[in-house]
Each structure stands twice: as C-alpha cells, then as structure tokens.
C-alpha cells in the first residue's frame, strides 16, 4: 500500500494541506489523527472532502508513538485489506515522519511503501517557530507534557527528513506577503534538498520522492547539509579547524559563535575526546552537544578528525566567528604539554544572547 505522509506542527496547517493534496488524488482516503488530553486519540477519515469515519479511542499509554502503533497502523491495514492502493496520512502534530515510518514498519514491515513525506507549514510563522523557546507542550502544539522538544527543533528535524514542503495560508489570520517570502527563503536555506510548493501551485508531479536512506542520512547527528547558493537575506557560513578545541574555551565561546544563528549544525573535535565526534545541533535559543559517533578513517586508516560547523542566519559576522573559534583551538604549547583536559558536558544548553 502506498502512503503520502504529511507532518506538521499544528492541525490547521495539516488539515489545510491534506485537503488540497486529496484534491489531486480523487477517491483517496485521508486519515488524520489527533492526540488529545489524557490519552484520547481521535481518528477521522475523509474521501473527496466528505467525512466517512470518526472515532475516539482511549490509549492506556497515550503518546505520539502509541498513536501510530495502536491506531494508525491498524486503520491502514484495514484499508489495505480492502484493496485501497493509496492513502494520505495526516500525522498528529508533533509526530515525526521518521518515528511514524518506524512504527508502521514495526507493526507490518512489508505492508507500506512511503512515496512522499511532506511538511505542512505556514511560511510566515517559520522564523518565529524556530526561535520559540517554549516546549511543544507549553506552546500548545501537543498534549504530551513530557515532550521537551521546542517547536524549532521539531520543525528543523522534519524539514531535513522530508522531501516536500507544502506551505499554506490562514483565512483567519490573513497573509503577510513579506513574511511569507521570508519564511520560504528560510526554508530553502535550511532544507535546500526539498521541493517547496505553495498552496496555489500544488501539482502532484512537482512533489519530491521519498528516499528513506537519504532522509536518515540528513538527520544524523553532526551532519552538515548546506545550500550551494544562499537564499537571501539568509546565508549559511561554514568553517573548519584541523586542531582540537579546548573544552572550556569552546563551551564559553559557543554563545558568541552561535549568536543570531537560527540553525547551527556540525561536529567538533574536542581535546581529550580522542575517538568520538561531538555533534552540535542548535535551533533558535537552544543548542545541544551530543555523541556524534566515531570519526571516519582515511585510506591509510587514520582518523579524519577536525571541526566542521555550518551556521545559518540573516546577519552572520563571519570574521568574529572565525576568530572566536580559532581562539578555542589548542596552542602549540598546549599540544606539546599534553596536560589532561576537562571533559566537555553534552546535552541541551541554553545559549546566552540567543533568546529574543
């Protein structure tokens, strides 16, 4: 059974986009899930814009992943048994496409083929969503109090994973053309691989094609994917340093390096951490440092260690960034001395100067 997955931060954008996509595939069922308070899950099925099924279920362990495994997968399998060739799936807001695909394959490994993964967004909201310092729950996007992700972290993750971005507008809020254009430019800078289509120009032939291996590669910790040409006024600045960085100096400098950048990613070589890349991932006001896995080997079997960062924003001072990061590198004396260095702490960090 072929699937088109639509992921989103909010149900309004998702529902608007799924309805427009459904118009391109007459007779195709559209399944939309919403996770409400106290583990209540609602499932709606539309055909040709008519509601044909509506049901609420109470899940004992109500969460986004449970919704996929315990309600979405069985509903899709019933459609498959009825010889339905294609379904459009509107995932619950805050549910990542990657987790949904993993959940569907865990239930039935051979039953589903993912043709398209699309993100539904209101373009003029994207920049504010990237800078939102609240959690998804605090901002009202999910009903899961334990969900500590920020809207920006979720959105960037989906933009990297998806092959298509479908922008929509709101009849209630109107349209700010300037902000919409700016939002599309930011999307292009963050996700240069994706097809970006507006609601008025949705043509099925223009959709991207889901490549699961490529999507997962773009989502790996520490990966750097940047556009070949910038989408002004945004730009992405990349820098590399071959020497290891002093952990204390790097931790102190991280705020200056990332200030004003809405998206930071890459890997750093921290002195004293010999065999592990430290992955850097920052969206808006939050930056996380984590285990990026082992360094790769060159043709001579030597570790390919070094720092490679990419920073995206609309007012990047490359000179300051280069100098600040260069000052973090070990000096000749420190390299010769070989003194034990403190180990850098990983995890989410609020970076001073980034919240606005």
CSV table of C-alpha atoms in Angstrom, one decimal:
chain,number,residue,atom,x,y,z
A,1,UNK,CA,0.0,0.0,0.0
A,2,UNK,CA,1.4,3.4,-1.0
A,3,UNK,CA,1.3,6.3,1.5
A,4,UNK,CA,1.7,10.0,1.5
A,5,UNK,CA,2.7,11.2,4.9
A,6,UNK,CA,2.0,14.8,6.0
A,7,UNK,CA,3.7,16.0,9.2
A,8,UNK,CA,3.1,19.4,10.9
A,9,UNK,CA,3.4,21.5,14.0
A,10,UNK,CA,-0.3,22.4,14.0
A,11,UNK,CA,-3.5,20.7,13.0
A,12,UNK,CA,-4.8,23.7,11.0
A,13,UNK,CA,-1.8,23.6,8.6
A,14,UNK,CA,-2.0,19.9,8.3
A,15,UNK,CA,-5.7,19.8,7.6
A,16,UNK,CA,-5.5,22.5,5.0
A,17,UNK,CA,-2.7,20.8,3.2
A,18,UNK,CA,-4.2,17.3,3.3
A,19,UNK,CA,-7.4,18.6,1.8
A,20,UNK,CA,-5.5,20.2,-1.1
A,21,UNK,CA,-3.4,17.1,-1.6
A,22,UNK,CA,-6.5,14.9,-1.6
A,23,UNK,CA,-8.0,17.0,-4.4
A,24,UNK,CA,-5.1,15.8,-6.6
A,25,UNK,CA,-6.0,12.2,-5.9
A,26,UNK,CA,-9.8,11.8,-6.2
A,27,UNK,CA,-11.3,9.0,-4.1
A,28,UNK,CA,-8.2,8.6,-2.0
A,29,UNK,CA,-8.9,8.2,1.7
A,30,UNK,CA,-7.3,10.8,4.1
A,31,UNK,CA,-6.6,9.6,7.6
A,32,UNK,CA,-6.0,12.3,10.2
A,33,UNK,CA,-5.1,11.6,13.9
A,34,UNK,CA,-5.1,14.0,16.8
A,35,UNK,CA,-3.8,13.2,20.3
A,36,UNK,CA,-5.9,15.0,23.0
A,37,UNK,CA,-5.6,15.2,26.7
A,38,UNK,CA,-5.4,12.1,28.9
A,39,UNK,CA,-4.6,9.8,26.1
A,40,UNK,CA,-7.6,10.3,23.9
A,41,UNK,CA,-6.9,9.8,20.2
A,42,UNK,CA,-9.4,10.9,17.5
A,43,UNK,CA,-9.3,9.4,14.0
A,44,UNK,CA,-11.0,11.0,11.1
A,45,UNK,CA,-11.2,9.5,7.6
A,46,UNK,CA,-12.3,11.7,4.6
A,47,UNK,CA,-13.0,10.7,1.0
A,48,UNK,CA,-13.4,13.5,-1.5
A,49,UNK,CA,-13.7,16.0,1.3
A,50,UNK,CA,-16.6,14.1,2.9
A,51,UNK,CA,-16.2,12.7,6.5
A,52,UNK,CA,-16.8,8.9,6.3
A,53,UNK,CA,-15.4,7.8,9.6
A,54,UNK,CA,-14.8,9.4,13.0
A,55,UNK,CA,-13.8,7.6,16.1
A,56,UNK,CA,-12.2,8.4,19.5
A,57,UNK,CA,-10.1,5.9,21.4
A,58,UNK,CA,-8.5,6.0,24.8
A,59,UNK,CA,-5.0,4.7,24.8
A,60,UNK,CA,-3.7,3.4,28.1
A,61,UNK,CA,-0.3,4.9,27.4
A,62,UNK,CA,-1.4,7.9,25.3
A,63,UNK,CA,1.6,9.2,23.4
A,64,UNK,CA,2.5,10.0,19.8
A,65,UNK,CA,4.3,6.7,19.2
A,66,UNK,CA,1.4,4.7,20.7
A,67,UNK,CA,-1.0,6.5,18.4
A,68,UNK,CA,0.9,5.3,15.4
A,69,UNK,CA,1.3,1.7,16.5
A,70,UNK,CA,-2.0,1.1,18.2
A,71,UNK,CA,-4.4,3.1,16.0
A,72,UNK,CA,-2.9,4.4,12.7
A,73,UNK,CA,-1.3,1.1,11.7
A,74,UNK,CA,-4.4,-1.0,12.3
A,75,UNK,CA,-6.5,1.5,10.4
A,76,UNK,CA,-4.2,1.5,7.4
A,77,UNK,CA,-4.0,-2.3,7.4
A,78,UNK,CA,-7.8,-2.4,7.2
A,79,UNK,CA,-7.7,-0.2,4.2
A,80,UNK,CA,-5.0,-2.4,2.6
A,81,UNK,CA,-7.2,-5.5,3.2
A,82,UNK,CA,-9.9,-3.6,1.3
A,83,UNK,CA,-7.5,-3.2,-1.7
A,84,UNK,CA,-7.1,0.5,-1.2
A,85,UNK,CA,-3.9,1.3,-3.2
A,86,UNK,CA,-3.1,4.7,-1.8
A,87,UNK,CA,-3.8,6.7,1.4
A,88,UNK,CA,-2.9,10.2,2.6
A,89,UNK,CA,-1.9,10.3,6.2
A,90,UNK,CA,-2.1,13.5,8.3
A,91,UNK,CA,0.1,12.7,11.3
A,92,UNK,CA,-0.7,14.1,14.8
A,93,UNK,CA,1.0,17.4,15.3
A,94,UNK,CA,4.5,16.9,16.8
A,95,UNK,CA,4.8,13.3,15.4
A,96,UNK,CA,8.0,13.0,13.3
A,97,UNK,CA,7.7,11.3,10.0
A,98,UNK,CA,10.7,9.1,10.9
A,99,UNK,CA,9.1,7.8,14.0
A,100,UNK,CA,5.9,7.2,12.2
A,101,UNK,CA,7.6,5.2,9.4
A,102,UNK,CA,9.5,3.2,12.0
A,103,UNK,CA,6.2,2.5,13.9
A,104,UNK,CA,4.4,1.4,10.8
A,105,UNK,CA,7.2,-0.9,9.7
A,106,UNK,CA,7.4,-2.4,13.2
A,107,UNK,CA,3.8,-3.4,13.0
A,108,UNK,CA,4.0,-4.7,9.4
A,109,UNK,CA,7.4,-4.5,7.8
A,110,UNK,CA,6.3,-5.2,4.2
A,111,UNK,CA,2.8,-3.6,4.1
A,112,UNK,CA,3.6,0.0,3.4
A,113,UNK,CA,5.6,2.0,0.8
A,114,UNK,CA,6.2,5.6,1.6
A,115,UNK,CA,6.0,7.6,-1.6
A,116,UNK,CA,6.1,11.2,-0.3
A,117,UNK,CA,6.9,12.8,3.1
A,118,UNK,CA,5.7,16.4,3.2
A,119,UNK,CA,5.8,19.1,5.9
A,120,UNK,CA,2.8,21.4,6.1
A,121,UNK,CA,3.8,24.9,7.3
A,122,UNK,CA,2.5,28.4,7.3
A,123,UNK,CA,5.6,30.1,5.8
A,124,UNK,CA,5.3,33.4,7.7
A,125,UNK,CA,5.3,31.5,11.0
A,126,UNK,CA,8.5,29.5,10.4
A,127,UNK,CA,11.1,32.0,11.7
A,128,UNK,CA,9.1,32.7,14.9
A,129,UNK,CA,8.7,28.9,15.4
A,130,UNK,CA,12.4,28.4,15.1
A,131,UNK,CA,13.1,30.9,17.8
A,132,UNK,CA,10.3,29.8,20.1
A,133,UNK,CA,12.0,28.9,23.4
A,134,UNK,CA,9.0,27.0,24.9
A,135,UNK,CA,8.4,23.3,24.6
A,136,UNK,CA,5.9,21.8,22.2
A,137,UNK,CA,3.5,21.2,25.1
A,138,UNK,CA,4.0,24.7,26.6
A,139,UNK,CA,3.3,26.3,23.1
A,140,UNK,CA,0.1,24.2,22.7
A,141,UNK,CA,1.3,22.0,19.8
A,142,UNK,CA,1.0,18.7,21.6
A,143,UNK,CA,-0.9,17.3,24.6
A,144,UNK,CA,2.1,15.4,25.9
A,145,UNK,CA,3.6,17.3,29.0
A,146,UNK,CA,6.8,15.2,28.8
A,147,UNK,CA,7.6,16.4,25.3
A,148,UNK,CA,10.6,18.7,25.9
A,149,UNK,CA,11.3,19.5,22.3
A,150,UNK,CA,11.0,23.1,21.1
A,151,UNK,CA,8.8,23.9,18.0
A,152,UNK,CA,12.0,24.8,16.2
A,153,UNK,CA,13.7,21.5,17.0
A,154,UNK,CA,10.8,19.6,15.7
A,155,UNK,CA,10.4,21.7,12.6
A,156,UNK,CA,14.0,21.6,11.5
A,157,UNK,CA,14.1,17.9,12.0
A,158,UNK,CA,11.1,17.5,9.7
A,159,UNK,CA,12.5,19.9,7.1
A,160,UNK,CA,15.6,17.8,7.0
A,161,UNK,CA,13.8,14.5,6.7
A,162,UNK,CA,11.0,15.5,4.3
A,163,UNK,CA,11.3,15.6,0.5
A,164,UNK,CA,8.5,18.2,0.1
A,165,UNK,CA,7.4,21.3,1.9
A,166,UNK,CA,3.8,22.4,1.4
A,167,UNK,CA,3.1,26.0,2.5
A,168,UNK,CA,-0.4,27.1,3.4
A,169,UNK,CA,-2.2,30.2,4.4
A,170,UNK,CA,-4.8,31.0,7.1
A,171,UNK,CA,-8.2,32.6,6.2
A,172,UNK,CA,-8.5,33.7,9.8
A,173,UNK,CA,-5.1,35.4,10.1
A,174,UNK,CA,-4.7,36.7,6.5
A,175,UNK,CA,-1.5,36.8,4.6
A,176,UNK,CA,1.6,38.8,5.1
A,177,UNK,CA,3.4,38.5,1.8
A,178,UNK,CA,6.7,39.9,3.0
A,179,UNK,CA,6.8,37.4,5.9
A,180,UNK,CA,5.7,34.6,3.7
A,181,UNK,CA,8.5,35.2,1.2
A,182,UNK,CA,11.0,35.5,4.1
A,183,UNK,CA,9.7,32.2,5.5
A,184,UNK,CA,10.1,30.4,2.1
A,185,UNK,CA,13.7,31.8,1.9
A,186,UNK,CA,14.5,30.4,5.3
A,187,UNK,CA,13.0,27.0,4.4
A,188,UNK,CA,15.2,27.0,1.3
A,189,UNK,CA,18.3,27.8,3.3
A,190,UNK,CA,17.6,25.1,5.9
A,191,UNK,CA,16.3,22.4,3.5
A,192,UNK,CA,17.8,23.0,0.1
A,193,UNK,CA,17.0,19.4,-1.0
A,194,UNK,CA,13.2,19.8,-0.5
A,195,UNK,CA,10.6,20.8,-3.1
A,196,UNK,CA,8.8,23.9,-1.7
A,197,UNK,CA,5.3,24.4,-3.1
A,198,UNK,CA,2.7,26.9,-2.2
A,199,UNK,CA,-1.0,26.0,-1.8
A,200,UNK,CA,-1.8,27.7,-5.1
A,201,UNK,CA,0.7,25.7,-7.1
A,202,UNK,CA,0.4,22.2,-5.8
A,203,UNK,CA,0.9,19.8,-8.7
A,204,UNK,CA,1.4,16.1,-7.9
A,205,UNK,CA,4.2,15.8,-10.5
A,206,UNK,CA,6.2,18.5,-8.6
A,207,UNK,CA,6.2,16.7,-5.3
A,208,UNK,CA,9.5,15.2,-4.2
A,209,UNK,CA,10.1,11.5,-4.0
A,210,UNK,CA,10.9,9.9,-0.6
A,211,UNK,CA,14.3,8.4,-0.3
A,212,UNK,CA,14.5,6.8,3.1
A,213,UNK,CA,18.2,6.4,3.2
A,214,UNK,CA,18.9,10.0,2.1
A,215,UNK,CA,16.4,11.3,4.7
A,216,UNK,CA,18.0,9.4,7.5
A,217,UNK,CA,21.5,10.5,6.4
A,218,UNK,CA,20.4,14.2,6.5
A,219,UNK,CA,19.1,13.6,10.1
A,220,UNK,CA,22.3,12.1,11.5
A,221,UNK,CA,23.8,14.0,14.5
A,222,UNK,CA,26.6,16.2,13.3
A,223,UNK,CA,25.8,16.2,9.7
A,224,UNK,CA,26.3,19.3,7.5
A,225,UNK,CA,23.9,19.9,4.6
A,226,UNK,CA,24.0,23.4,3.2
A,227,UNK,CA,22.7,25.0,0.0
A,228,UNK,CA,25.1,25.6,-2.9
A,229,UNK,CA,23.7,29.1,-3.2
A,230,UNK,CA,22.2,31.2,-0.4
A,231,UNK,CA,18.5,32.3,-0.2
A,232,UNK,CA,19.0,36.0,0.6
A,233,UNK,CA,18.6,37.6,3.1
A,234,UNK,CA,19.7,34.3,4.8
A,235,UNK,CA,23.1,32.7,4.3
A,236,UNK,CA,25.0,29.7,5.6
A,237,UNK,CA,28.6,30.1,6.7
A,238,UNK,CA,30.8,27.0,7.0
A,239,UNK,CA,34.1,26.8,8.8
A,240,UNK,CA,36.7,24.2,9.6
A,241,UNK,CA,39.5,23.9,12.1
A,242,UNK,CA,42.0,21.0,12.0
A,243,UNK,CA,43.2,21.4,15.6
A,244,UNK,CA,41.4,20.0,18.6
A,245,UNK,CA,39.5,22.6,20.7
A,246,UNK,CA,39.9,23.3,24.4
A,247,UNK,CA,36.7,22.2,26.0
A,248,UNK,CA,36.4,25.1,28.5
A,249,UNK,CA,37.2,27.7,25.9
A,250,UNK,CA,34.8,26.2,23.4
A,251,UNK,CA,32.0,26.0,26.0
A,252,UNK,CA,32.5,29.6,26.8
A,253,UNK,CA,32.7,30.7,23.2
A,254,UNK,CA,29.7,28.7,22.0
A,255,UNK,CA,27.2,31.6,22.7
A,256,UNK,CA,29.3,34.1,20.7
A,257,UNK,CA,29.7,31.7,17.8
A,258,UNK,CA,26.0,30.9,17.5
A,259,UNK,CA,24.6,34.3,18.4
A,260,UNK,CA,22.0,35.3,15.9
A,261,UNK,CA,22.1,32.0,14.1
A,262,UNK,CA,18.7,30.3,13.8
A,263,UNK,CA,20.3,26.9,12.8
A,264,UNK,CA,23.7,25.5,13.8
A,265,UNK,CA,25.0,22.0,13.0
A,266,UNK,CA,28.2,20.1,12.6
A,267,UNK,CA,30.8,18.3,14.5
A,268,UNK,CA,33.7,19.5,16.7
A,269,UNK,CA,36.9,17.8,17.8
A,270,UNK,CA,37.3,18.3,21.5
A,271,UNK,CA,40.8,17.8,23.0
A,272,UNK,CA,40.8,14.8,25.3
A,273,UNK,CA,37.9,13.1,23.4
A,274,UNK,CA,40.0,11.0,21.0
A,275,UNK,CA,37.7,8.7,19.2
A,276,UNK,CA,34.3,10.4,19.3
A,277,UNK,CA,32.9,13.3,17.4
A,278,UNK,CA,30.9,15.9,19.4
A,279,UNK,CA,27.8,16.6,17.4
A,280,UNK,CA,26.5,20.2,17.6
A,281,UNK,CA,22.8,20.9,16.8
A,282,UNK,CA,21.2,24.2,17.6
A,283,UNK,CA,17.9,25.7,16.6
A,284,UNK,CA,16.9,29.2,17.8
A,285,UNK,CA,17.7,29.6,21.5
A,286,UNK,CA,18.7,26.0,22.2
A,287,UNK,CA,21.9,24.2,21.4
A,288,UNK,CA,22.7,20.5,22.2
A,289,UNK,CA,26.0,18.8,22.3
A,290,UNK,CA,25.9,15.0,21.9
A,291,UNK,CA,27.7,11.9,20.8
A,292,UNK,CA,28.1,12.1,17.0
A,293,UNK,CA,29.7,8.6,16.7
A,294,UNK,CA,33.2,7.6,15.8
A,295,UNK,CA,35.4,9.5,13.5
A,296,UNK,CA,35.7,8.1,10.0
A,297,UNK,CA,39.0,6.6,8.7
A,298,UNK,CA,41.0,7.8,5.7
A,299,UNK,CA,42.6,5.4,3.2
A,300,UNK,CA,45.6,5.0,5.5
A,301,UNK,CA,43.5,4.0,8.5
A,302,UNK,CA,44.0,7.3,10.2
A,303,UNK,CA,41.1,9.1,12.0
A,304,UNK,CA,39.7,12.0,10.0
A,305,UNK,CA,39.3,14.4,12.9
A,306,UNK,CA,38.5,18.1,12.8
A,307,UNK,CA,35.8,20.7,13.4
A,308,UNK,CA,33.3,21.4,10.7
A,309,UNK,CA,30.4,23.7,11.5
A,310,UNK,CA,27.6,25.4,9.5
A,311,UNK,CA,25.7,28.4,10.8
A,312,UNK,CA,22.6,29.8,9.2
A,313,UNK,CA,21.2,33.3,9.9
A,314,UNK,CA,20.5,36.6,8.3
A,315,UNK,CA,23.3,38.7,9.9
A,316,UNK,CA,26.3,36.5,10.4
A,317,UNK,CA,29.6,38.1,11.2
A,318,UNK,CA,32.0,35.6,9.7
A,319,UNK,CA,35.1,37.4,10.9
A,320,UNK,CA,34.1,37.3,14.5
A,321,UNK,CA,33.1,33.6,14.3
A,322,UNK,CA,36.3,32.6,12.7
A,323,UNK,CA,38.4,34.4,15.3
A,324,UNK,CA,36.3,33.2,18.2
A,325,UNK,CA,36.6,29.6,17.1
A,326,UNK,CA,40.2,29.9,16.3
A,327,UNK,CA,40.9,31.1,19.8
A,328,UNK,CA,39.4,27.8,21.1
A,329,UNK,CA,42.0,25.7,19.3
A,330,UNK,CA,44.9,24.3,21.4
A,331,UNK,CA,48.0,26.3,21.1
A,332,UNK,CA,51.4,24.8,20.2
A,333,UNK,CA,52.4,24.9,23.9
A,334,UNK,CA,49.2,23.0,24.9
A,335,UNK,CA,49.7,20.4,22.2
A,336,UNK,CA,53.2,19.8,23.3
A,337,UNK,CA,52.3,19.9,27.0
A,338,UNK,CA,49.7,17.2,26.7
A,339,UNK,CA,48.1,18.2,30.0
A,340,UNK,CA,44.8,16.4,31.0
A,341,UNK,CA,41.8,18.5,29.9
A,342,UNK,CA,38.3,18.6,31.4
A,343,UNK,CA,35.7,16.6,29.5
A,344,UNK,CA,33.0,18.6,27.8
A,345,UNK,CA,29.5,18.1,29.1
A,346,UNK,CA,26.9,17.1,26.5
A,347,UNK,CA,23.1,17.8,26.4
A,348,UNK,CA,20.8,20.7,25.7
A,349,UNK,CA,22.1,24.1,26.6
A,350,UNK,CA,20.5,27.5,26.6
A,351,UNK,CA,23.0,29.8,24.8
A,352,UNK,CA,23.3,33.3,26.3
A,353,UNK,CA,22.4,36.0,23.9
A,354,UNK,CA,20.2,33.9,21.6
A,355,UNK,CA,16.8,34.2,23.2
A,356,UNK,CA,14.7,37.0,21.9
